[in-house]
PDB file of C-alpha atoms in Angstrom:
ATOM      1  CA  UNK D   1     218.174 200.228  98.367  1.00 54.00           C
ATOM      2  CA  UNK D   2     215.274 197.851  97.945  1.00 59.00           C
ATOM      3  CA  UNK D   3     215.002 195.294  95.461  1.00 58.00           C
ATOM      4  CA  UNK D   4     211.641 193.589  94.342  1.00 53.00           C
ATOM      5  CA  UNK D   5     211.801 189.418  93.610  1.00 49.00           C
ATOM      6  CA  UNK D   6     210.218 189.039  90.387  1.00 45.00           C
ATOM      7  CA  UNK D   7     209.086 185.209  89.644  1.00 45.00           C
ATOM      8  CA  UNK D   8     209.811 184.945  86.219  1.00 40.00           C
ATOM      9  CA  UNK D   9     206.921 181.444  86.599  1.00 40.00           C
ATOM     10  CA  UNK D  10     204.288 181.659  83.806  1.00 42.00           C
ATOM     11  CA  UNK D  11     200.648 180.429  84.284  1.00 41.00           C
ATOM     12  CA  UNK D  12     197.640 180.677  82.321  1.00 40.00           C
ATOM     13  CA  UNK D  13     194.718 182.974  84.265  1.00 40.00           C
ATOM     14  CA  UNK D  14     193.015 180.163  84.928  1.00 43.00           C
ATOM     15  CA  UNK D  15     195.941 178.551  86.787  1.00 41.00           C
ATOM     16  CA  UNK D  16     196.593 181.481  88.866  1.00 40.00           C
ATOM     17  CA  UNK D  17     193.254 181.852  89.708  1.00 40.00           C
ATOM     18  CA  UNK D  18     193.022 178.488  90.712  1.00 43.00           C
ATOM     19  CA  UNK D  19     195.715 178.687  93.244  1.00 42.00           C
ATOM     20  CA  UNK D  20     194.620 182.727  94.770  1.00 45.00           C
ATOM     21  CA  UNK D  21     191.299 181.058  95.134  1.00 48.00           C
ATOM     22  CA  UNK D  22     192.643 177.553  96.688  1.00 49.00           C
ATOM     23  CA  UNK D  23     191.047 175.291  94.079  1.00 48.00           C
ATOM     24  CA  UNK D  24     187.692 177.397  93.480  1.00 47.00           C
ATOM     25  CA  UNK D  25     187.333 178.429  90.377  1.00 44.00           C
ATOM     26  CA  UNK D  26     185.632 181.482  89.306  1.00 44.00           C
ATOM     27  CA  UNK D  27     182.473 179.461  88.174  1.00 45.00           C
ATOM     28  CA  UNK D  28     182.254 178.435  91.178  1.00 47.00           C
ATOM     29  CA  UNK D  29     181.061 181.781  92.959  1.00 45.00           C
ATOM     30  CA  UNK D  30     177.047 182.286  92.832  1.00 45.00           C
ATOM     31  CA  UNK D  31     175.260 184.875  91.776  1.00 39.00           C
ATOM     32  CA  UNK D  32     174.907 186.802  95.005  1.00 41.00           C
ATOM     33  CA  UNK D  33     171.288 185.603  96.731  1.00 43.00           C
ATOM     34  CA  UNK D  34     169.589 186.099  99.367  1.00 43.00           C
ATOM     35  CA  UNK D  35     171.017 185.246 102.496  1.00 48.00           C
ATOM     36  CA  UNK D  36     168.282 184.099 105.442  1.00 46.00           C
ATOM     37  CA  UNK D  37     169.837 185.036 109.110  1.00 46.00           C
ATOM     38  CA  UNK D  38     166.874 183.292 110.627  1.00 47.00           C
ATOM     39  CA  UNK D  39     168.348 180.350 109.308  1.00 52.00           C
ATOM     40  CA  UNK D  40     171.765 179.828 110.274  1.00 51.00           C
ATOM     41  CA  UNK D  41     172.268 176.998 107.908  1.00 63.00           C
ATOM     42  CA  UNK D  42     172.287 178.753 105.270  1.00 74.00           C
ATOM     43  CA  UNK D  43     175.565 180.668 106.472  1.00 90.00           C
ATOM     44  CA  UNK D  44     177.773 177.540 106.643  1.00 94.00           C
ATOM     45  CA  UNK D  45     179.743 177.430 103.715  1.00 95.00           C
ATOM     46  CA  UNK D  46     182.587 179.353 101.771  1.00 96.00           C
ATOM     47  CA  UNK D  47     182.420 182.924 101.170  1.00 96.00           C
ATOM     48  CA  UNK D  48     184.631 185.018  99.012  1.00 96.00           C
ATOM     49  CA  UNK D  49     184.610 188.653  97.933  1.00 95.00           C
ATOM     50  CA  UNK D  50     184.216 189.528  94.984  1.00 93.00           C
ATOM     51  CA  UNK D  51     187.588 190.406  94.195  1.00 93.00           C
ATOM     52  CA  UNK D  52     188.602 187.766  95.662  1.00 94.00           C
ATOM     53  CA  UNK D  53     191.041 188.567  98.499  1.00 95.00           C
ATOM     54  CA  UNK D  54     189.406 187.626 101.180  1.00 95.00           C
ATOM     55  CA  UNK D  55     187.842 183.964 101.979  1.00 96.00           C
ATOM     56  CA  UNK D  56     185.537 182.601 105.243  1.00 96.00           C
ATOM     57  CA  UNK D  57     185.027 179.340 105.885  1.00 97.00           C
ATOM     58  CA  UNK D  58     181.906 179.015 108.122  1.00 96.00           C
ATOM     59  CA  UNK D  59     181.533 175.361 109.723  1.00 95.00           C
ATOM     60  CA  UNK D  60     178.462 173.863 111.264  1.00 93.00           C
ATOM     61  CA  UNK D  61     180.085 173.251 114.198  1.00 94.00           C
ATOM     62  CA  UNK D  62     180.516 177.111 115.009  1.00 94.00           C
ATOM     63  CA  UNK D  63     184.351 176.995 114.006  1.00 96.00           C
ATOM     64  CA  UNK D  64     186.084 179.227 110.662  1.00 96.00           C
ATOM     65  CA  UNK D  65     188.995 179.928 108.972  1.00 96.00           C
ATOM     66  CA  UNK D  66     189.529 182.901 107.250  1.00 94.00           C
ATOM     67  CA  UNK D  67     192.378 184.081 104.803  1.00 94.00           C
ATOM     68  CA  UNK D  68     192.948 187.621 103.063  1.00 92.00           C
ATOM     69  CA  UNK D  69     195.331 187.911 100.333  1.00 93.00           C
ATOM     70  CA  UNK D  70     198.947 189.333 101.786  1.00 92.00           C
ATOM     71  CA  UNK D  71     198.765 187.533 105.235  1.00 89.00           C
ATOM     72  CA  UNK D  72     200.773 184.791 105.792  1.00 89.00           C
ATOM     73  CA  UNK D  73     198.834 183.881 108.644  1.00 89.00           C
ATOM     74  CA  UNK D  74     194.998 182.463 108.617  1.00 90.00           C
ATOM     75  CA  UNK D  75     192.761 183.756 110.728  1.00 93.00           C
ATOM     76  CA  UNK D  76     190.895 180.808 112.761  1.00 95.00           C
ATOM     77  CA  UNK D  77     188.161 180.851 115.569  1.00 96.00           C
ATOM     78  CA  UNK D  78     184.550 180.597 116.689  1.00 96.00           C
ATOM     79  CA  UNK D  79     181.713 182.598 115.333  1.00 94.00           C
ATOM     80  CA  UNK D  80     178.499 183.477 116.953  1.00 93.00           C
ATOM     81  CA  UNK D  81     175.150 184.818 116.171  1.00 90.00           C
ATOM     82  CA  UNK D  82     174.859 188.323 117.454  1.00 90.00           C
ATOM     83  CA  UNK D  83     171.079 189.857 117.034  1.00 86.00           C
ATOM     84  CA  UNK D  84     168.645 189.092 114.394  1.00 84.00           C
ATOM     85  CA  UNK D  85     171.084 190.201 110.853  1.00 89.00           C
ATOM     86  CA  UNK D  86     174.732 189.425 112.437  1.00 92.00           C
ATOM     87  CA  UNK D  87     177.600 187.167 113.778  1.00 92.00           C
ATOM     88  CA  UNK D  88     180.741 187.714 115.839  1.00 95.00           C
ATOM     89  CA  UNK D  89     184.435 186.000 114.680  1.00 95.00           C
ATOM     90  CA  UNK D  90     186.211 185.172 117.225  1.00 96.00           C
ATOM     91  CA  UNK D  91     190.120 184.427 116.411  1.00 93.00           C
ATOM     92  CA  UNK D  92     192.708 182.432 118.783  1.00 90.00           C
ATOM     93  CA  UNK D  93     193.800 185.665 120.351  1.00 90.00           C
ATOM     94  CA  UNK D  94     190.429 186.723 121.307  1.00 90.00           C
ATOM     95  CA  UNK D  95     190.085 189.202 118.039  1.00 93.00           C
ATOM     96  CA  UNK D  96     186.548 190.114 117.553  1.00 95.00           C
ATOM     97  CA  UNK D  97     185.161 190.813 114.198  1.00 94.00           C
ATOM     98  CA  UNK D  98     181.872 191.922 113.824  1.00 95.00           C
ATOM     99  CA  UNK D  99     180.150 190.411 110.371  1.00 95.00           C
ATOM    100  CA  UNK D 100     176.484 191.695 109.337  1.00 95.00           C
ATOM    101  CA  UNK D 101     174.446 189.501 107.363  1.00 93.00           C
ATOM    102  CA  UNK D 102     172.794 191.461 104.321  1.00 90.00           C
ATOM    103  CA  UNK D 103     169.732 189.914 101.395  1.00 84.00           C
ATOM    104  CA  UNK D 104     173.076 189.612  99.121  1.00 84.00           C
ATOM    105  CA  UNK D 105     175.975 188.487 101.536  1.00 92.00           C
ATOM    106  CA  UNK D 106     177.912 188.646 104.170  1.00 95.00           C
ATOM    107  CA  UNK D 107     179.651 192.213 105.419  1.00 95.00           C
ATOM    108  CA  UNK D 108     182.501 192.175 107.175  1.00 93.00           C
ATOM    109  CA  UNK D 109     185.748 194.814 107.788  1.00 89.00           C
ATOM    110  CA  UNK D 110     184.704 196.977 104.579  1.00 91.00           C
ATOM    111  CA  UNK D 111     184.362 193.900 102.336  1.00 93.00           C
ATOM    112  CA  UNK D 112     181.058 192.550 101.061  1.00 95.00           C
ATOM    113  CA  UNK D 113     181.607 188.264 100.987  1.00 96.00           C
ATOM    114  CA  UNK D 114     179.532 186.185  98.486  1.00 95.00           C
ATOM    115  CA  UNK D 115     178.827 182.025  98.821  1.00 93.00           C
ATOM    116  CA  UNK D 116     181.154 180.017  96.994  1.00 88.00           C
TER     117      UNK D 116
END
């Protein structure tokens, strides 16, 4: 028989937020925008869906981390442009996620990601 671990630790919402979201809080998330793929700049940042589970870190120097609530393990790599509305992830074990660039966000593995 299985027993579940209950932590009996209280914290406000804003608290727990806090910590799922690694410091951002939810004021923090824009308004989704549009997104320009002709300009890669404008891709570099933090993106986080909207229920927040999953997080991408997009550097300027072509490197990102990503994170999705459950794994222990953070996803970290290379990305790519790939055609005119879309980028390739590339993890450390040669993983290749396809992400397509939309007017409102990012798309990528069934989840829609807005800037942070």
């Amino acid at each position: 028989m299985r027993t579940h671990r209950v932590d009996a630790t209280i914290f406000g919402a804003t608290s727990l937020l806090a910590l799922a979201l690694g410091g951002v809080t939810p004021e923090q998330i824009d308004v989704p925008g549009r997104v320009a793929a002709d300009e890669p700049d404008t891709l570099v940042g933090i993106w986080l869906s909207a229920d927040r589970t999953v997080r991408l870190h997009l550097a300027a120097d072509g490197t990102y981390r990503g994170s999705v609530a459950g794994r222990q393990r953070a996803a970290k790599g290379t990305y790519r442009a790939e055609g005119a509305d879309g980028l390739v992830l590339r993890d450390e074990t040669g993983l290749r996620t396809p992400v397509t660039i939309a007017e409102d966000g990012l798309k990528m593995a069934g989840h829609r990601l807005f800037r942070v």
